[in-house]
XYZ file of C-alpha atoms in Angstrom:
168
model
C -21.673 -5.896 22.770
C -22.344 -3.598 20.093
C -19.529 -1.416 18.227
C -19.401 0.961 16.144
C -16.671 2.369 13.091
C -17.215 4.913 10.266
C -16.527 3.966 6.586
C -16.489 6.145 3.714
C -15.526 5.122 -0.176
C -17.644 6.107 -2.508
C -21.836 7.731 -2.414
C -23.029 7.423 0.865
C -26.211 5.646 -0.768
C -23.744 2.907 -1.926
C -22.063 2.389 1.273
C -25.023 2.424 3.060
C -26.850 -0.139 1.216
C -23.845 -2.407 1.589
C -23.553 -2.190 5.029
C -26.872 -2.541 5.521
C -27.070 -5.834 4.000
C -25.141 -7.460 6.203
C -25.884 -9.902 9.735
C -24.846 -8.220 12.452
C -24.651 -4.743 11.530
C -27.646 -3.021 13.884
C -27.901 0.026 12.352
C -26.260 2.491 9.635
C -26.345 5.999 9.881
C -26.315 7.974 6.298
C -24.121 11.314 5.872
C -21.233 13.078 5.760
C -17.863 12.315 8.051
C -14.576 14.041 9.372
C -11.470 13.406 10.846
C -8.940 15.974 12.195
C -5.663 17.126 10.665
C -5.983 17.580 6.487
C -9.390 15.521 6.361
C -11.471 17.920 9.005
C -13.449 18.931 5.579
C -16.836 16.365 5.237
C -16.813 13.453 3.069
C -19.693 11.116 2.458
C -19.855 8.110 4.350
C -21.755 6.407 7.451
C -21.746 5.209 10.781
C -22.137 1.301 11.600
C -23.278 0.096 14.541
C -22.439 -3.775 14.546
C -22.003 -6.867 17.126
C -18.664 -8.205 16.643
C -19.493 -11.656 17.818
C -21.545 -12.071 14.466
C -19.461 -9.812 12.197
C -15.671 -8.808 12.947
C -14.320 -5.385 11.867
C -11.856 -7.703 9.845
C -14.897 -8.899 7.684
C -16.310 -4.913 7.614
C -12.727 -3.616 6.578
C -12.618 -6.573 3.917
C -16.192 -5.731 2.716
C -15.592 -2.069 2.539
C -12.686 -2.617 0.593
C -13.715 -4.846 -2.210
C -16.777 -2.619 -2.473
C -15.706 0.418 -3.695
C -12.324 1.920 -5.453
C -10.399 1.363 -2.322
C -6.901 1.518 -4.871
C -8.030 4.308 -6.681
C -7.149 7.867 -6.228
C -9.326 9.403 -8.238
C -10.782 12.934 -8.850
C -13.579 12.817 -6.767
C -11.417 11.750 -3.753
C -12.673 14.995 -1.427
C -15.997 14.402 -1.906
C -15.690 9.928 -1.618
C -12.560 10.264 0.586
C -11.729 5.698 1.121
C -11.435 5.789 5.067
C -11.995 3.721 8.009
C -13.221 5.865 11.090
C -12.226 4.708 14.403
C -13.379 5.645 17.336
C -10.234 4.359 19.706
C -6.195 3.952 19.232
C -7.352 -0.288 19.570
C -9.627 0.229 16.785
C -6.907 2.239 14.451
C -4.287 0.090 15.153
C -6.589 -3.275 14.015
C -7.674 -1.272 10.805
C -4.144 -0.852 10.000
C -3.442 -4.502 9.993
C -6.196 -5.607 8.742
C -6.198 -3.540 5.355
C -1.652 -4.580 5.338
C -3.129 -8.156 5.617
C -5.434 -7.864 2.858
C -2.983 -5.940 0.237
C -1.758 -8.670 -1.377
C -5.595 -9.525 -2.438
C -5.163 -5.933 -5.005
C -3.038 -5.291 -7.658
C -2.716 -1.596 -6.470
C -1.851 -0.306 -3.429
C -5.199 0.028 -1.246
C -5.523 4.127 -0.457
C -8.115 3.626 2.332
C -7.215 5.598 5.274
C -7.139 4.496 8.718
C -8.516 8.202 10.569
C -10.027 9.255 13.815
C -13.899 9.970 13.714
C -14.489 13.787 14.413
C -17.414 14.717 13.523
C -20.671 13.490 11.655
C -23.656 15.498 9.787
C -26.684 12.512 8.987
C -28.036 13.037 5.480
C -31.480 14.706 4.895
C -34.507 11.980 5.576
C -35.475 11.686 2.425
C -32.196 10.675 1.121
C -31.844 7.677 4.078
C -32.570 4.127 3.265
C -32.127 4.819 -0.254
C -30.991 1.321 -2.121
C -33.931 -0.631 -0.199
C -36.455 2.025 -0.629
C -36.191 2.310 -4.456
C -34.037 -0.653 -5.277
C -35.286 -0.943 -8.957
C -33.965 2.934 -9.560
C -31.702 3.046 -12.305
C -29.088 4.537 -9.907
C -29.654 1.323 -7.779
C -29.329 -1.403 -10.386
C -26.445 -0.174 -12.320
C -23.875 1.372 -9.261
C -25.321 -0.361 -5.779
C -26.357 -3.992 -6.955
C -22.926 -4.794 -8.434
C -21.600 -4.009 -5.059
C -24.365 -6.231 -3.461
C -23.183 -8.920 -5.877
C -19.657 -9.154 -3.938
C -20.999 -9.552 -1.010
C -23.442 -12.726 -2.271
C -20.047 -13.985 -4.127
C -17.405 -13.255 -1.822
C -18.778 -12.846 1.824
C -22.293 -14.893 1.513
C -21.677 -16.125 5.081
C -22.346 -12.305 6.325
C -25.470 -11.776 3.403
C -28.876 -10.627 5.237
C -30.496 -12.844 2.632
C -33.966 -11.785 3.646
C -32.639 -7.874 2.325
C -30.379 -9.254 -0.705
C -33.233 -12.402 -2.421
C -33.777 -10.136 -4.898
C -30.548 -10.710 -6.280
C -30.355 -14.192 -6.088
């Protein structure tokens, strides 16, 4: 069964590449999401499509979270709004436990927001795939492999170790 959520945090091109470099997740879509109510405006994120049976949205929510300034509420906030996009009230109502669950693992209060997807825009083609298609960029090496790093430290289990050697 494949299953899909929306998470947004910081440049899409980060969040992409750290999605993508996980088992289980089948695809990730590139671009810009929105919710309803206050957050209807776009904010860069993606779309995963994952199989729960090798990766659980507990693992994803974790992931996203230790990945990017999920306590941070910072001036760029509009433009890397820290969400979780669900797609059902089941979904929403997991996100919100998982991310109480996981508080006590951050000295700050975690600002990620539990919203319902809306709406997505995919980013221009030549901007997909961006971390594995010029991984040695200076972009790349100094913002996205730091984030890869967690996930070979922290959540190795879930590493596609055939896209992260390069870092080992």
């Amino acid at each position: 069964m494949i299953t899909q959520a929306g998470f947004g945090g910081g440049c899409h091109w980060c969040t992409e590449a750290v999605f993508s470099a996980l088992k289980g997740v089948v695809s990730v879509r590139q671009g810009w999401i929105a919710s309803d109510g206050e957050n209807t405006s776009f904010s860069e994120g993606v779309l995963v499509a994952y199989n729960p049976e090798i990766i659980p949205f507990a693992t994803l929510i974790a992931i996203h979270l230790y990945t990017h300034a999920s306590t941070s509420q910072h001036s760029m906030r509009g433009k890397f709004r820290s969400a979780v996009y669900t797609f059902n009230d089941e979904d929403s109502r997991s996100a919100s436990e998982i991310i109480s669950s996981l508080q006590s693992d951050f000295a700050a209060p975690i600002i990620t927001q539990i919203l319902p997807f809306a709406e997505f825009s995919e980013s221009r083609s030549e901007l997909l795939d961006y971390y594995f298609s010029n991984p040695q960029k200076p972009f790349c090496e100094l913002y996205i492999n730091p984030k890869l790093k967690v996930i070979l430290e922290q959540f190795a289990d879930f590493a596609d170790a055939g896209k992260l050697g390069h870092l080992l």
